[in-house]
Every structure is written in structure tokens, then in C-alpha cells.
């Protein structure tokens, strides 16, 4: 059969360079669709031969957006190599690292919601591209934009306090952290004199959740149906309570109907449960749970998945919001892609509440910063990065050199879900249409953007970061193309 | 000196991509001069929150590597505001950040772009020989402006 082909290359307002192709037949019916990641970097190979203590510093270079996540996942793995499990670090070290992690997720989620996702929600799919961006938001919703700026700044200032600078700072050392927090540094975030205080961050986080709830009630029909498809969900949960855990917990997965598919396994066992599939048309791998197979074993990760797999949230306001979020899907597993934004904002609130709790905890002022155990030759660190479950795994030789590195980053887990999202839009929006409009193409991107993909991390890619879209006819000729 | 009288210099680039590190290396140079009236910042890329930072200054210089074929190995230009957003991801142009500083904070610092011509952009640390030569010329240019005129906005090399 002859086929037409639509290509979206690059996809805009995501981190990295992605490309979408949609193949049509002669009647413009969608035959098949793919979300390609077309860059390759090979960080896992570069890092071999380096001393293990360099890993947390080197892997930060994977990404300018979530370097802290890579830094901390690698640090947890290297802790094991120096003989320490996460709970064996000193309390100051554990809490300072967690404060850093919450600051990172807070600023990353703020970046995504205010700068990347909100233009679609505020202006709609069909708004002119020249308006449907962060500049448009700044012009028409300046107070919202300013709050977004200050929320992101708050998270970045937390990172700067602990790591020395906002991007690619260094805070951890094998077995702990390099510096404690001073009273003066802590008060900067509590007293609200120089920047809005942590209490203001909590207040604004609640305000923006109110905004998204109103948005959901006004747009329920399309939010409930747009890019809804069954999937597994994967995330860390607290080892004792099953609550939301972003720094250190057990891995839990459920299927689209809430049945457990991965039952709170220890981090060290991950490789017994996961495989990574490959496809010729993408540098991004396709992880899946081994015993379920490539077809059924894939999972979403990130805010929506996390709020699906947990039993609750330890911070009080976020817990209330989570209960309301769960009620919106009648307590069932939520497979609606657009609910990712609501979930992400609940996590923003959780991070703000956790930052307040840690900033008010005198343990972060402590001097017991570094510990050591018995040297090992292997370390595994798993955390929940802003975009989902992040796995770092290192093996080292007796000369302290890294001999093997395996990274499964959040966007890699979301590879199959993003392909499913593209497929949904192709079949439900583009299918059979005689003309493809800009608004239709943007819907493909909206579906991908809900995952906040970081393709440069996922493929460990180099190059510029634009996103593109193209369209091919049944003879393989490009009939429409969008480059941004 | 009042805080608002300071000059903000933003070096944009990536030291791990050969000549893309020109902006950062220029900031390193200014740091060695220890002039009290410069606030120095490193950036991989400009973000919307830089609009808030800019709004605290009367004068801003953006320093970045450029692929543009320049006459003297660099250019030094006035930066005008523009709301012509590139629409690509989260990266913003200096002109757009200036626009946002004005739009969100009603501040319009005078701004300049120092673009230093680079040639090699691979994943490696260290400038190409030609880019290093251009960096030296740009350093000399700005140093002379500071010393001779005590005003970085008095002369353009365009």
C-alpha cells in the first residue's frame, strides 16, 4: 500500500531534539507513527576509565536542566562503592542532599509548567505560534510569569547554596556532602527579606494548583480523553509507608488497572527485572519489565506515574491535593496524559513543604558530613528525577577505574509512552484529514510535552536543541514541514 | 558604588564544546581584572529568569561565541529589545530577555553584545587557535574601552 508520511522535526518546547513521523495511506488515514530520538552521545562509554569519584561530576554534563538529579543518582551509586547504603550516611548529609533534590525538582517543575506547558493551556492549541510561548505568557499574564520566575529562582538558589552554583555545582562527595548549611544561608530562605520566603513558595504552589483544578473543571472533556491510553506506571515509594519518595525508596510498578507488576523491589535488584529493547529508528532504548515482555512491560514514569503508584504523601497540603487528584479518577489508576500537569503541580507543593521542613531542621547545620564503609566494586543509585525514575549503575576495578556504566534515564522509560501518545494523536486528530493544520501538529507536541522529555539526557546527545515537524505523502515525498 | 551602577556581564556558552566556551573564558578574564564594578555570571543559555536579574542593572553585556564572519574576530553591538521569540525550547535570545525585563519589570538597561568568532564546536575542552586569537583581541578591545573611556558603551566596532 502506498503511504503518506508526516514528520514533526523537531518537536518544540521539550529538552533536546526529537522528531515525529506519521505515515499516511492514500486516503490520508494514519498507517503508523513514530517518535524518534535522533541524537546520540554515548555518555556511558565516555565515562569508562575515569576514577569512580569523578562520576557524580562528569554525569552532570548530561544535562543543563537536571544536572542535580544525575549528580545525586551517581552519588548514591558511589556511596555504595565506598561501602555505604543511603541510610548509613550521616543525618546532615542525608538531609542536605534531600534539600538539594527538592530544590532541583521544584525549579525543574516550575520551568516546565510556567515556561513550556502553560502556553498551550492559556492560549489553546490553535493560537498563533508567535503567541503560544513564554513571551506570550509574559505579555498577557505578567503576574503569573513573575511568580514562575521567582519560584524557579527559589529552587535554583537552594541549589546554589548547597552546590555552589545553579548549574553543575558540586555538593556531594563519596559517603556524604562537602559542606554544611550555615544559619545565615538558611535564614535567607526562611525570612523573606531578600527573596520570597519558603512560606510564600508554599502559598504560590497552592495557588497554581487551584488554577489547574479550575482549568480541569472547565476543560474536563478533552483533558479526560486527550492522549488517554492504558499503560504501566513506575516509581519509587517509601520503603515503610509506600508514600511518595523522591530520593531513596523501593521500586514499585502497577499496570493500567492498578495491579502490582513490580512489588517494592530493592534498588540493587533492578537489573533482574528490567530489559532494554532497541529499535532501528531511534537511539533511545525501550525499557520494560522482563517477565511482562516488550509489548506489555513498558511503564510511564514521572509525576503522573508517581502519583499513581503511591499510597499517600507525607506532606500535609500535598496529601490533601493528592486525595482530590485520586478522586478525579474515582480512585482508579489514571492513564490520562494531560493529568501529568496537575500531578506535577502537586509535586511542586510537596517539594515546597519538604524544603520548609528541612530548612527548619537543625540537622542541616551539623558537622558530621562524610562517612566511609568497606570498599566494593559495584554501585547502584536510583532516584526520582523531575521526569521520572533515574538509574545509575557503575562497576569499578581495583584501581578505582570505572569499567562499566549503565544509565536508564527518565525519558528512556517514557519512550514507549511518548510513542503511544503520538500514535493516539495521529489516530484521533490527524487521521483522514485532508489538510494538516499547525494546531493539529501542535497537538502531537502537546502530548509529548506532557512528559517533559529530556532527549539530550536520554540519548546523551550533543548538538543544538530545536524541535522539528515534517509531513510525507504516500510516495515518500515531504508535503509539509515545520522547523522551529 | 551603588549596586545599580554595576555592570552585569553574562558569559553564554559551554566550556565543554571547544569554541563555544569563548563567553565563559571572557568572564574568567574579567574576573582576573578584579574591577569592582562588574558582576559576572556564567550561562549555558539565557532563561526567562535572567530578565529579573537584568532588571537590577543599568548596563548589561552579553558575551557569546558567534559563527558570524566578523571583520575583526569579534563584534560589539548595541542590543535592542525584541519580542521575536525563537519558539524553540526554553532558550532565549539576549534581545528577548531584554524585552522581558522591560515587559515584566519595566526596566530597560542599556545592553551590548560582544560576539567572539569561533570555529570548532565539538565535544572537547580548549579553544581552536583562531578562536583563542579572537578572544585576545576582544579582551584588548574591552580593556581599552574600560581604561580609556571608562564607559563600555561609548564605542562600537561596527
PDB file of C-alpha atoms in Angstrom, chain A residues 14-215:
ATOM      1  CA  UNK A  14      10.990  19.878  25.098  1.00  0.00           C
ATOM      2  CA  UNK A  15      14.601  19.467  26.138  1.00  0.00           C
ATOM      3  CA  UNK A  16      16.579  18.012  23.268  1.00  0.00           C
ATOM      4  CA  UNK A  17      15.986  17.161  19.676  1.00  0.00           C
ATOM      5  CA  UNK A  18      13.124  14.883  18.729  1.00  0.00           C
ATOM      6  CA  UNK A  19      11.344  14.077  15.507  1.00  0.00           C
ATOM      7  CA  UNK A  20       7.913  12.696  14.759  1.00  0.00           C
ATOM      8  CA  UNK A  21       6.950  10.827  11.606  1.00  0.00           C
ATOM      9  CA  UNK A  22       3.400   9.833  10.793  1.00  0.00           C
ATOM     10  CA  UNK A  23       2.791   7.592   7.797  1.00  0.00           C
ATOM     11  CA  UNK A  24      -0.462   8.035   5.895  1.00  0.00           C
ATOM     12  CA  UNK A  25      -2.015   5.922   3.187  1.00  0.00           C
ATOM     13  CA  UNK A  26      -3.597   7.308   0.010  1.00  0.00           C
ATOM     14  CA  UNK A  27      -6.793   8.237   1.863  1.00  0.00           C
ATOM     15  CA  UNK A  28      -4.787  10.181   4.485  1.00  0.00           C
ATOM     16  CA  UNK A  29      -5.572   7.501   7.057  1.00  0.00           C
ATOM     17  CA  UNK A  30      -2.830   7.011   9.630  1.00  0.00           C
ATOM     18  CA  UNK A  31      -0.953   3.813   8.975  1.00  0.00           C
ATOM     19  CA  UNK A  32       1.683   4.092  11.703  1.00  0.00           C
ATOM     20  CA  UNK A  33       3.561   6.689  13.724  1.00  0.00           C
ATOM     21  CA  UNK A  34       6.928   7.022  15.454  1.00  0.00           C
ATOM     22  CA  UNK A  35       8.582   9.335  17.921  1.00  0.00           C
ATOM     23  CA  UNK A  36      12.279   9.277  17.028  1.00  0.00           C
ATOM     24  CA  UNK A  37      15.188  10.471  19.041  1.00  0.00           C
ATOM     25  CA  UNK A  38      17.826  11.215  16.510  1.00  0.00           C
ATOM     26  CA  UNK A  39      20.814  12.248  18.551  1.00  0.00           C
ATOM     27  CA  UNK A  40      23.476  10.087  20.076  1.00  0.00           C
ATOM     28  CA  UNK A  41      26.142  10.842  22.609  1.00  0.00           C
ATOM     29  CA  UNK A  42      27.260   7.702  24.391  1.00  0.00           C
ATOM     30  CA  UNK A  43      27.970   9.027  27.861  1.00  0.00           C
ATOM     31  CA  UNK A  44      28.067   5.506  29.263  1.00  0.00           C
ATOM     32  CA  UNK A  45      31.122   4.830  27.134  1.00  0.00           C
ATOM     33  CA  UNK A  46      32.884   8.142  27.758  1.00  0.00           C
ATOM     34  CA  UNK A  47      32.898   7.639  31.473  1.00  0.00           C
ATOM     35  CA  UNK A  48      34.728   4.316  31.377  1.00  0.00           C
ATOM     36  CA  UNK A  49      38.307   4.554  32.616  1.00  0.00           C
ATOM     37  CA  UNK A  50      37.649   7.550  34.855  1.00  0.00           C
ATOM     38  CA  UNK A  51      38.127   7.225  38.629  1.00  0.00           C
ATOM     39  CA  UNK A  52      34.800   6.422  40.278  1.00  0.00           C
ATOM     40  CA  UNK A  53      34.786   9.592  42.380  1.00  0.00           C
ATOM     41  CA  UNK A  54      34.635  11.657  39.200  1.00  0.00           C
ATOM     42  CA  UNK A  55      31.320  10.103  38.145  1.00  0.00           C
ATOM     43  CA  UNK A  56      28.968  12.481  40.043  1.00  0.00           C
ATOM     44  CA  UNK A  57      30.789  15.437  38.499  1.00  0.00           C
ATOM     45  CA  UNK A  58      31.067  14.088  34.965  1.00  0.00           C
ATOM     46  CA  UNK A  59      27.497  12.851  34.615  1.00  0.00           C
ATOM     47  CA  UNK A  60      26.123  16.285  35.458  1.00  0.00           C
ATOM     48  CA  UNK A  61      27.238  17.277  31.971  1.00  0.00           C
ATOM     49  CA  UNK A  62      24.464  15.078  30.610  1.00  0.00           C
ATOM     50  CA  UNK A  63      22.071  17.937  31.131  1.00  0.00           C
ATOM     51  CA  UNK A  64      21.847  21.660  31.843  1.00  0.00           C
ATOM     52  CA  UNK A  65      18.313  21.288  33.179  1.00  0.00           C
ATOM     53  CA  UNK A  66      18.548  18.430  35.690  1.00  0.00           C
ATOM     54  CA  UNK A  67      22.269  18.081  36.452  1.00  0.00           C
ATOM     55  CA  UNK A  68      21.472  17.751  40.155  1.00  0.00           C
ATOM     56  CA  UNK A  69      19.447  14.602  39.511  1.00  0.00           C
ATOM     57  CA  UNK A  70      22.333  12.946  37.687  1.00  0.00           C
ATOM     58  CA  UNK A  71      24.733  14.210  40.338  1.00  0.00           C
ATOM     59  CA  UNK A  72      22.685  12.652  43.140  1.00  0.00           C
ATOM     60  CA  UNK A  73      21.934   9.354  41.390  1.00  0.00           C
ATOM     61  CA  UNK A  74      25.646   8.918  40.675  1.00  0.00           C
ATOM     62  CA  UNK A  75      26.498   9.979  44.235  1.00  0.00           C
ATOM     63  CA  UNK A  76      24.198   7.302  45.649  1.00  0.00           C
ATOM     64  CA  UNK A  77      25.873   4.700  43.458  1.00  0.00           C
ATOM     65  CA  UNK A  78      29.337   5.884  44.501  1.00  0.00           C
ATOM     66  CA  UNK A  79      28.273   5.781  48.174  1.00  0.00           C
ATOM     67  CA  UNK A  80      27.802   2.058  47.702  1.00  0.00           C
ATOM     68  CA  UNK A  81      31.260   1.747  46.199  1.00  0.00           C
ATOM     69  CA  UNK A  82      32.705   3.314  49.354  1.00  0.00           C
ATOM     70  CA  UNK A  83      30.588   0.871  51.340  1.00  0.00           C
ATOM     71  CA  UNK A  84      27.527   2.862  52.384  1.00  0.00           C
ATOM     72  CA  UNK A  85      23.821   2.355  51.883  1.00  0.00           C
ATOM     73  CA  UNK A  86      21.732   5.563  51.678  1.00  0.00           C
ATOM     74  CA  UNK A  87      20.507   5.298  55.270  1.00  0.00           C
ATOM     75  CA  UNK A  88      24.091   4.853  56.534  1.00  0.00           C
ATOM     76  CA  UNK A  89      25.086   8.392  55.570  1.00  0.00           C
ATOM     77  CA  UNK A  90      25.060  10.893  58.431  1.00  0.00           C
ATOM     78  CA  UNK A  91      21.767  12.687  59.057  1.00  0.00           C
ATOM     79  CA  UNK A  92      23.193  16.076  57.968  1.00  0.00           C
ATOM     80  CA  UNK A  93      24.437  14.540  54.710  1.00  0.00           C
ATOM     81  CA  UNK A  94      21.128  12.791  54.014  1.00  0.00           C
ATOM     82  CA  UNK A  95      19.082  15.887  54.730  1.00  0.00           C
ATOM     83  CA  UNK A  96      21.304  18.303  52.819  1.00  0.00           C
ATOM     84  CA  UNK A  97      21.165  16.013  49.794  1.00  0.00           C
ATOM     85  CA  UNK A  98      17.384  15.785  50.062  1.00  0.00           C
ATOM     86  CA  UNK A  99      17.100  19.566  50.340  1.00  0.00           C
ATOM     87  CA  UNK A 100      19.188  19.858  47.180  1.00  0.00           C
ATOM     88  CA  UNK A 101      16.964  17.290  45.454  1.00  0.00           C
ATOM     89  CA  UNK A 102      13.720  19.025  46.406  1.00  0.00           C
ATOM     90  CA  UNK A 103      15.151  22.354  45.222  1.00  0.00           C
ATOM     91  CA  UNK A 104      16.032  20.769  41.897  1.00  0.00           C
ATOM     92  CA  UNK A 105      12.614  19.197  41.328  1.00  0.00           C
ATOM     93  CA  UNK A 106      10.879  22.401  42.441  1.00  0.00           C
ATOM     94  CA  UNK A 107      12.758  24.550  39.928  1.00  0.00           C
ATOM     95  CA  UNK A 108      12.546  21.992  37.114  1.00  0.00           C
ATOM     96  CA  UNK A 109       8.790  21.532  37.521  1.00  0.00           C
ATOM     97  CA  UNK A 110       8.343  25.321  37.649  1.00  0.00           C
ATOM     98  CA  UNK A 111      10.340  25.642  34.433  1.00  0.00           C
ATOM     99  CA  UNK A 112       8.188  23.066  32.717  1.00  0.00           C
ATOM    100  CA  UNK A 113       4.831  24.322  33.863  1.00  0.00           C
ATOM    101  CA  UNK A 114       5.300  28.058  33.582  1.00  0.00           C
ATOM    102  CA  UNK A 115       7.528  28.215  30.508  1.00  0.00           C
ATOM    103  CA  UNK A 116       6.807  25.118  28.436  1.00  0.00           C
ATOM    104  CA  UNK A 117       3.322  23.810  29.241  1.00  0.00           C
ATOM    105  CA  UNK A 118       1.332  26.870  30.269  1.00  0.00           C
ATOM    106  CA  UNK A 119       1.292  28.483  26.789  1.00  0.00           C
ATOM    107  CA  UNK A 120      -0.799  25.564  25.499  1.00  0.00           C
ATOM    108  CA  UNK A 121      -3.166  25.750  28.449  1.00  0.00           C
ATOM    109  CA  UNK A 122      -3.512  29.541  28.480  1.00  0.00           C
ATOM    110  CA  UNK A 123      -3.754  30.170  24.732  1.00  0.00           C
ATOM    111  CA  UNK A 124      -5.001  26.853  23.324  1.00  0.00           C
ATOM    112  CA  UNK A 125      -3.678  24.529  20.616  1.00  0.00           C
ATOM    113  CA  UNK A 126      -4.684  26.777  17.776  1.00  0.00           C
ATOM    114  CA  UNK A 127      -3.187  30.034  18.990  1.00  0.00           C
ATOM    115  CA  UNK A 128      -0.526  31.515  16.730  1.00  0.00           C
ATOM    116  CA  UNK A 129       2.896  30.004  17.440  1.00  0.00           C
ATOM    117  CA  UNK A 130       4.244  33.529  17.816  1.00  0.00           C
ATOM    118  CA  UNK A 131       1.950  33.940  20.820  1.00  0.00           C
ATOM    119  CA  UNK A 132       1.947  30.398  22.161  1.00  0.00           C
ATOM    120  CA  UNK A 133       5.229  30.637  24.041  1.00  0.00           C
ATOM    121  CA  UNK A 134       6.750  32.006  27.206  1.00  0.00           C
ATOM    122  CA  UNK A 135       6.987  35.532  25.793  1.00  0.00           C
ATOM    123  CA  UNK A 136       3.258  35.426  25.116  1.00  0.00           C
ATOM    124  CA  UNK A 137       2.652  34.362  28.713  1.00  0.00           C
ATOM    125  CA  UNK A 138       4.850  37.193  29.985  1.00  0.00           C
ATOM    126  CA  UNK A 139       2.926  39.747  27.937  1.00  0.00           C
ATOM    127  CA  UNK A 140      -0.597  38.574  28.753  1.00  0.00           C
ATOM    128  CA  UNK A 141      -0.137  37.059  32.204  1.00  0.00           C
ATOM    129  CA  UNK A 142       2.761  39.052  33.718  1.00  0.00           C
ATOM    130  CA  UNK A 143       1.916  38.250  37.346  1.00  0.00           C
ATOM    131  CA  UNK A 144       1.839  34.531  36.587  1.00  0.00           C
ATOM    132  CA  UNK A 145       5.123  34.814  34.705  1.00  0.00           C
ATOM    133  CA  UNK A 146       6.746  36.699  37.584  1.00  0.00           C
ATOM    134  CA  UNK A 147       5.647  34.074  40.082  1.00  0.00           C
ATOM    135  CA  UNK A 148       7.059  31.386  37.803  1.00  0.00           C
ATOM    136  CA  UNK A 149      10.345  33.255  37.656  1.00  0.00           C
ATOM    137  CA  UNK A 150      10.580  33.622  41.415  1.00  0.00           C
ATOM    138  CA  UNK A 151       9.600  30.007  42.098  1.00  0.00           C
ATOM    139  CA  UNK A 152      12.265  28.794  39.723  1.00  0.00           C
ATOM    140  CA  UNK A 153      14.739  31.213  41.258  1.00  0.00           C
ATOM    141  CA  UNK A 154      13.962  29.894  44.731  1.00  0.00           C
ATOM    142  CA  UNK A 155      14.800  26.335  43.702  1.00  0.00           C
ATOM    143  CA  UNK A 156      17.936  27.485  41.962  1.00  0.00           C
ATOM    144  CA  UNK A 157      19.046  29.471  44.991  1.00  0.00           C
ATOM    145  CA  UNK A 158      18.664  26.320  47.118  1.00  0.00           C
ATOM    146  CA  UNK A 159      20.900  24.528  44.620  1.00  0.00           C
ATOM    147  CA  UNK A 160      23.374  27.396  44.651  1.00  0.00           C
ATOM    148  CA  UNK A 161      23.520  27.392  48.452  1.00  0.00           C
ATOM    149  CA  UNK A 162      24.341  23.697  48.615  1.00  0.00           C
ATOM    150  CA  UNK A 163      26.251  23.098  45.381  1.00  0.00           C
ATOM    151  CA  UNK A 164      27.974  26.452  44.954  1.00  0.00           C
ATOM    152  CA  UNK A 165      26.312  27.369  41.684  1.00  0.00           C
ATOM    153  CA  UNK A 166      22.976  26.935  39.963  1.00  0.00           C
ATOM    154  CA  UNK A 167      24.111  24.565  37.230  1.00  0.00           C
ATOM    155  CA  UNK A 168      26.782  21.897  37.504  1.00  0.00           C
ATOM    156  CA  UNK A 169      27.759  22.714  41.049  1.00  0.00           C
ATOM    157  CA  UNK A 170      29.381  20.095  43.226  1.00  0.00           C
ATOM    158  CA  UNK A 171      27.877  19.199  46.567  1.00  0.00           C
ATOM    159  CA  UNK A 172      28.363  15.505  47.178  1.00  0.00           C
ATOM    160  CA  UNK A 173      31.473  13.555  47.900  1.00  0.00           C
ATOM    161  CA  UNK A 174      31.668   9.774  48.244  1.00  0.00           C
ATOM    162  CA  UNK A 175      29.931   9.000  51.515  1.00  0.00           C
ATOM    163  CA  UNK A 176      28.440  12.414  52.160  1.00  0.00           C
ATOM    164  CA  UNK A 177      28.435  16.096  51.311  1.00  0.00           C
ATOM    165  CA  UNK A 178      31.180  18.690  51.115  1.00  0.00           C
ATOM    166  CA  UNK A 179      29.704  21.457  53.218  1.00  0.00           C
ATOM    167  CA  UNK A 180      27.045  22.078  55.793  1.00  0.00           C
ATOM    168  CA  UNK A 181      24.420  24.808  55.675  1.00  0.00           C
ATOM    169  CA  UNK A 182      25.057  27.908  57.798  1.00  0.00           C
ATOM    170  CA  UNK A 183      22.405  29.683  59.854  1.00  0.00           C
ATOM    171  CA  UNK A 184      22.767  32.763  57.639  1.00  0.00           C
ATOM    172  CA  UNK A 185      22.279  30.691  54.486  1.00  0.00           C
ATOM    173  CA  UNK A 186      19.224  29.011  55.943  1.00  0.00           C
ATOM    174  CA  UNK A 187      17.641  32.259  57.105  1.00  0.00           C
ATOM    175  CA  UNK A 188      17.865  33.631  53.564  1.00  0.00           C
ATOM    176  CA  UNK A 189      15.118  31.195  52.581  1.00  0.00           C
ATOM    177  CA  UNK A 190      13.059  31.498  55.737  1.00  0.00           C
ATOM    178  CA  UNK A 191      12.813  35.210  56.481  1.00  0.00           C
ATOM    179  CA  UNK A 192      11.648  36.526  53.100  1.00  0.00           C
ATOM    180  CA  UNK A 193      13.868  39.629  53.258  1.00  0.00           C
ATOM    181  CA  UNK A 194      15.903  39.068  50.101  1.00  0.00           C
ATOM    182  CA  UNK A 195      13.730  36.638  48.172  1.00  0.00           C
ATOM    183  CA  UNK A 196      10.154  35.467  48.763  1.00  0.00           C
ATOM    184  CA  UNK A 197      10.224  33.014  51.692  1.00  0.00           C
ATOM    185  CA  UNK A 198       9.534  29.308  51.657  1.00  0.00           C
ATOM    186  CA  UNK A 199       6.097  30.061  53.108  1.00  0.00           C
ATOM    187  CA  UNK A 200       5.392  32.182  50.028  1.00  0.00           C
ATOM    188  CA  UNK A 201       6.541  29.298  47.834  1.00  0.00           C
ATOM    189  CA  UNK A 202       4.013  27.033  49.532  1.00  0.00           C
ATOM    190  CA  UNK A 203       1.288  29.648  49.138  1.00  0.00           C
ATOM    191  CA  UNK A 204       2.039  30.145  45.427  1.00  0.00           C
ATOM    192  CA  UNK A 205       2.237  26.383  44.867  1.00  0.00           C
ATOM    193  CA  UNK A 206      -1.253  26.058  46.294  1.00  0.00           C
ATOM    194  CA  UNK A 207      -2.474  28.932  44.133  1.00  0.00           C
ATOM    195  CA  UNK A 208      -1.229  27.324  40.947  1.00  0.00           C
ATOM    196  CA  UNK A 209      -2.871  24.028  41.916  1.00  0.00           C
ATOM    197  CA  UNK A 210      -6.128  25.949  42.323  1.00  0.00           C
ATOM    198  CA  UNK A 211      -5.575  27.303  38.820  1.00  0.00           C
ATOM    199  CA  UNK A 212      -5.101  23.840  37.309  1.00  0.00           C
ATOM    200  CA  UNK A 213      -8.125  22.457  39.140  1.00  0.00           C
ATOM    201  CA  UNK A 214     -10.313  25.217  37.733  1.00  0.00           C
ATOM    202  CA  UNK A 215      -8.769  24.576  34.334  1.00  0.00           C
TER     203      UNK A 215
END
